[in-house]
mmCIF file of C-alpha atoms in Angstrom:
data_model
loop_
_atom_site.group_PDB
_atom_site.id
_atom_site.type_symbol
_atom_site.label_atom_id
_atom_site.label_comp_id
_atom_site.label_asym_id
_atom_site.label_seq_id
_atom_site.Cartn_x
_atom_site.Cartn_y
_atom_site.Cartn_z
ATOM 1 C CA SER S 1 18.847 18.422 3.589
ATOM 2 C CA LEU S 2 15.131 19.135 3.656
ATOM 3 C CA LEU S 3 15.316 20.941 0.332
ATOM 4 C CA ALA S 4 17.256 18.076 -1.227
ATOM 5 C CA ILE S 5 14.753 15.509 0.018
ATOM 6 C CA TYR S 6 11.837 17.668 -1.129
ATOM 7 C CA PHE S 7 13.249 18.057 -4.650
ATOM 8 C CA ILE S 8 14.105 14.361 -4.895
ATOM 9 C CA ILE S 9 10.580 13.286 -3.925
ATOM 10 C CA GLU S 10 8.877 15.939 -6.050
ATOM 11 C CA ARG S 11 10.928 15.136 -9.167
ATOM 12 C CA TRP S 12 10.516 11.383 -8.596
ATOM 13 C CA LEU S 13 6.747 11.753 -8.644
ATOM 14 C CA VAL S 14 6.676 14.116 -11.632
ATOM 15 C CA ILE S 15 9.087 12.060 -13.724
ATOM 16 C CA GLY S 16 7.249 8.871 -12.831
ATOM 17 C CA LYS S 17 3.947 10.349 -13.949
ATOM 18 C CA MET S 18 5.232 12.001 -17.122
ATOM 19 C CA GLY S 19 7.546 9.212 -18.239
ATOM 20 C CA LYS S 20 5.152 6.355 -17.626
ATOM 21 C CA GLN S 21 4.838 3.807 -20.413
ATOM 22 C CA ASP S 22 1.374 2.369 -20.878
ATOM 23 C CA SER S 23 1.236 -0.296 -23.583
ATOM 24 C CA ILE S 24 -2.578 -0.345 -23.545
ATOM 25 C CA TRP S 25 -2.659 3.409 -24.088
ATOM 26 C CA GLN S 26 -0.110 3.167 -26.900
ATOM 27 C CA SER S 27 -1.980 0.371 -28.673
ATOM 28 C CA ARG S 28 -5.228 2.353 -28.395
ATOM 29 C CA ILE S 29 -3.567 5.425 -29.963
ATOM 30 C CA VAL S 30 -2.197 3.320 -32.823
ATOM 31 C CA GLU S 31 -5.645 1.796 -33.320
ATOM 32 C CA LEU S 32 -7.376 5.205 -33.405
ATOM 33 C CA ILE S 33 -4.829 6.622 -35.851
ATOM 34 C CA SER S 34 -5.056 3.589 -38.133
ATOM 35 C CA GLU S 35 -8.858 3.995 -38.140
ATOM 36 C CA ASN S 36 -8.306 7.678 -39.069
ATOM 37 C CA LYS S 37 -10.074 8.872 -35.897
ATOM 38 C CA ILE S 38 -7.701 11.773 -35.371
ATOM 39 C CA GLU S 39 -9.952 13.853 -33.095
ATOM 40 C CA GLN S 40 -10.548 10.918 -30.775
ATOM 41 C CA ALA S 41 -6.825 10.141 -30.772
ATOM 42 C CA LEU S 42 -6.091 13.772 -29.847
ATOM 43 C CA LYS S 43 -8.561 13.650 -26.954
ATOM 44 C CA PHE S 44 -7.055 10.370 -25.836
ATOM 45 C CA CYS S 45 -3.561 11.875 -25.926
ATOM 46 C CA TYR S 46 -4.608 14.759 -23.669
ATOM 47 C CA GLU S 47 -6.323 12.507 -21.122
ATOM 48 C CA LYS S 48 -3.019 11.232 -19.727
ATOM 49 C CA PRO S 49 -0.020 13.239 -18.469
ATOM 50 C CA TYR S 50 2.410 11.097 -20.480
ATOM 51 C CA ILE S 51 5.179 12.742 -22.486
ATOM 52 C CA THR S 52 4.444 10.367 -25.331
ATOM 53 C CA GLY S 53 0.849 11.605 -25.473
ATOM 54 C CA LYS S 54 1.868 15.238 -25.676
ATOM 55 C CA VAL S 55 4.387 14.553 -28.457
ATOM 56 C CA VAL S 56 1.966 12.382 -30.438
ATOM 57 C CA ALA S 57 -0.760 15.019 -30.023
ATOM 58 C CA VAL S 58 1.468 17.671 -31.593
ATOM 59 C CA GLY S 59 2.160 15.314 -34.479
ATOM 60 C CA LEU S 60 -1.553 14.659 -34.916
ATOM 61 C CA LYS S 61 -2.307 18.377 -34.994
ATOM 62 C CA GLU S 62 0.132 18.720 -37.889
ATOM 63 C CA ILE S 63 -1.094 15.590 -39.693
ATOM 64 C CA ASN S 64 -1.921 17.421 -42.936
ATOM 65 C CA GLU S 65 1.544 19.003 -43.109
ATOM 66 C CA PRO S 66 4.639 17.503 -44.774
ATOM 67 C CA GLN S 67 6.422 14.805 -42.778
ATOM 68 C CA GLU S 68 9.413 17.051 -42.065
ATOM 69 C CA GLU S 69 7.198 19.663 -40.381
ATOM 70 C CA ILE S 70 5.452 16.993 -38.341
ATOM 71 C CA GLU S 71 8.811 15.659 -37.139
ATOM 72 C CA ASN S 72 10.051 19.156 -36.309
ATOM 73 C CA ALA S 73 6.915 19.941 -34.318
ATOM 74 C CA MET S 74 7.226 16.655 -32.425
ATOM 75 C CA GLN S 75 10.916 17.272 -31.684
ATOM 76 C CA ILE S 76 10.167 20.738 -30.345
ATOM 77 C CA GLU S 77 7.414 19.340 -28.109
ATOM 78 C CA SER S 78 9.655 16.528 -26.875
ATOM 79 C CA ARG S 79 12.336 19.075 -25.917
ATOM 80 C CA MET S 80 9.732 21.081 -24.018
ATOM 81 C CA GLN S 81 8.557 17.977 -22.163
ATOM 82 C CA ILE S 82 12.139 17.011 -21.305
ATOM 83 C CA SER S 83 12.668 20.529 -20.004
ATOM 84 C CA LYS S 84 9.640 20.099 -17.729
ATOM 85 C CA MET S 85 11.076 16.856 -16.364
ATOM 86 C CA GLU S 86 14.458 18.489 -15.777
ATOM 87 C CA SER S 87 12.887 21.434 -13.983
ATOM 88 C CA HIS S 88 14.358 21.946 -10.474
ATOM 89 C CA MET S 89 17.144 19.434 -11.127
ATOM 90 C CA ASN S 90 19.624 22.301 -11.040
ATOM 91 C CA TYR S 91 18.701 22.909 -7.399
ATOM 92 C CA LEU S 92 19.765 19.370 -6.529
ATOM 93 C CA GLY S 93 23.037 19.950 -8.340
ATOM 94 C CA ILE S 94 23.602 23.167 -6.423
ATOM 95 C CA ILE S 95 22.790 21.517 -3.081
ATOM 96 C CA ALA S 96 25.126 18.600 -3.907
ATOM 97 C CA SER S 97 27.934 21.058 -4.672
ATOM 98 C CA ILE S 98 27.451 23.555 -1.867
ATOM 99 C CA ALA S 99 26.533 21.317 1.099
ATOM 100 C CA PRO S 100 30.035 19.845 1.498
ATOM 101 C CA MET S 101 31.521 23.341 1.169
ATOM 102 C CA LEU S 102 29.260 24.593 3.948
ATOM 103 C CA GLY S 103 30.335 21.603 6.033
ATOM 104 C CA PHE S 104 33.964 22.477 5.438
ATOM 105 C CA LEU S 105 33.232 26.086 6.358
ATOM 106 C CA GLY S 106 31.902 24.783 9.674
ATOM 107 C CA THR S 107 35.100 22.758 9.960
ATOM 108 C CA ILE S 108 37.141 25.936 9.619
ATOM 109 C CA PHE S 109 35.036 27.622 12.307
ATOM 110 C CA GLY S 110 35.645 24.605 14.552
ATOM 111 C CA VAL S 111 39.399 24.919 14.075
ATOM 112 C CA ILE S 112 39.201 28.666 14.714
ATOM 113 C CA ASN S 113 37.272 27.886 17.903
ATOM 114 C CA ILE S 114 40.015 25.463 18.990
ATOM 115 C CA PHE S 115 42.758 28.045 18.513
ATOM 116 C CA TYR S 116 40.680 30.767 20.140
ATOM 117 C CA ASN S 117 40.083 28.606 23.216
ATOM 118 C CA ILE S 118 43.792 27.765 23.396
ATOM 119 C CA SER S 119 44.706 31.449 23.111
ATOM 120 C CA GLN S 120 42.262 32.365 25.882
ATOM 121 C CA THR S 121 43.333 29.673 28.315
ATOM 122 C CA ALA S 122 46.952 29.163 27.244
ATOM 123 C CA ASP S 123 46.270 25.496 27.910
ATOM 124 C CA LEU S 124 46.499 22.513 25.516
ATOM 125 C CA ASP S 125 44.156 20.455 27.659
ATOM 126 C CA ILE S 126 41.883 18.018 25.803
ATOM 127 C CA ALA S 127 38.810 19.783 27.181
ATOM 128 C CA THR S 128 39.936 22.977 25.487
ATOM 129 C CA ILE S 129 40.379 21.224 22.147
ATOM 130 C CA SER S 130 37.458 18.798 22.199
ATOM 131 C CA ASP S 131 34.677 21.390 21.855
ATOM 132 C CA GLY S 132 36.135 22.724 18.609
ATOM 133 C CA LEU S 133 36.831 19.191 17.334
ATOM 134 C CA TYR S 134 33.245 18.209 18.028
ATOM 135 C CA GLN S 135 31.959 21.247 16.117
ATOM 136 C CA LYS S 136 34.398 20.497 13.289
ATOM 137 C CA MET S 137 33.368 16.854 12.907
ATOM 138 C CA ILE S 138 29.617 17.521 13.083
ATOM 139 C CA CYS S 139 29.832 20.186 10.363
ATOM 140 C CA SER S 140 31.966 18.036 8.077
ATOM 141 C CA GLY S 141 29.736 14.995 8.505
ATOM 142 C CA ALA S 142 26.511 16.906 8.003
ATOM 143 C CA GLY S 143 27.794 18.669 4.885
ATOM 144 C CA LEU S 144 29.014 15.432 3.354
ATOM 145 C CA LEU S 145 25.800 13.583 4.192
ATOM 146 C CA VAL S 146 23.599 16.240 2.593
ATOM 147 C CA GLY S 147 25.912 16.425 -0.413
ATOM 148 C CA ILE S 148 25.869 12.649 -0.898
ATOM 149 C CA VAL S 149 22.068 12.476 -0.687
ATOM 150 C CA ALA S 150 21.612 15.344 -3.151
ATOM 151 C CA TYR S 151 24.285 13.997 -5.515
ATOM 152 C CA SER S 152 22.773 10.505 -5.485
ATOM 153 C CA GLY S 153 19.269 11.841 -6.024
ATOM 154 C CA PHE S 154 20.488 14.021 -8.885
ATOM 155 C CA TYR S 155 22.017 11.091 -10.746
ATOM 156 C CA VAL S 156 19.201 8.638 -10.051
ATOM 157 C CA LEU S 157 16.649 11.172 -11.302
ATOM 158 C CA ASN S 158 18.741 11.958 -14.382
ATOM 159 C CA GLY S 159 18.774 8.229 -15.117
ATOM 160 C CA ARG S 160 14.990 8.137 -14.924
ATOM 161 C CA ILE S 161 14.763 11.160 -17.235
ATOM 162 C CA ASP S 162 17.110 9.472 -19.722
ATOM 163 C CA LYS S 163 14.982 6.330 -19.646
ATOM 164 C CA ALA S 164 11.810 8.356 -20.289
ATOM 165 C CA VAL S 165 13.508 10.169 -23.172
ATOM 166 C CA VAL S 166 14.594 6.906 -24.767
ATOM 167 C CA ASN S 167 11.076 5.519 -24.467
#
């Protein structure tokens, strides 16, 4: 659960910083490019951690090349930036998949504990069964809770990445 929460918070901050849309920044870039101040526009692009700035900077570096090469360079850079945003997302997916399984494994151990206690005491008393049931329910609940948090975080963060990509 701590790993899931860590990755959710870390990715939230990174994606928020990289995917930020700043209309003032964008209008300033357009203004610098229209005034043919390419070097200043490049510097301005590198000042902010925005994905848009990195992609535009690559395009500006290739400004004397044919349009197709500029577009290719910008597409390559955008894929690299998307990859940076998606970094560590696989860990959330793994946690979301494995946490419920670990909870169910604990459930199996709880059931084994119930049958072991019954075999040792030869008694079907509720006290004999309740310890194993308690263990079983705690493990199942904890595994599902961690899985739900990780799964939700995974999809919310993917939505934010998709929004940044569209922008």
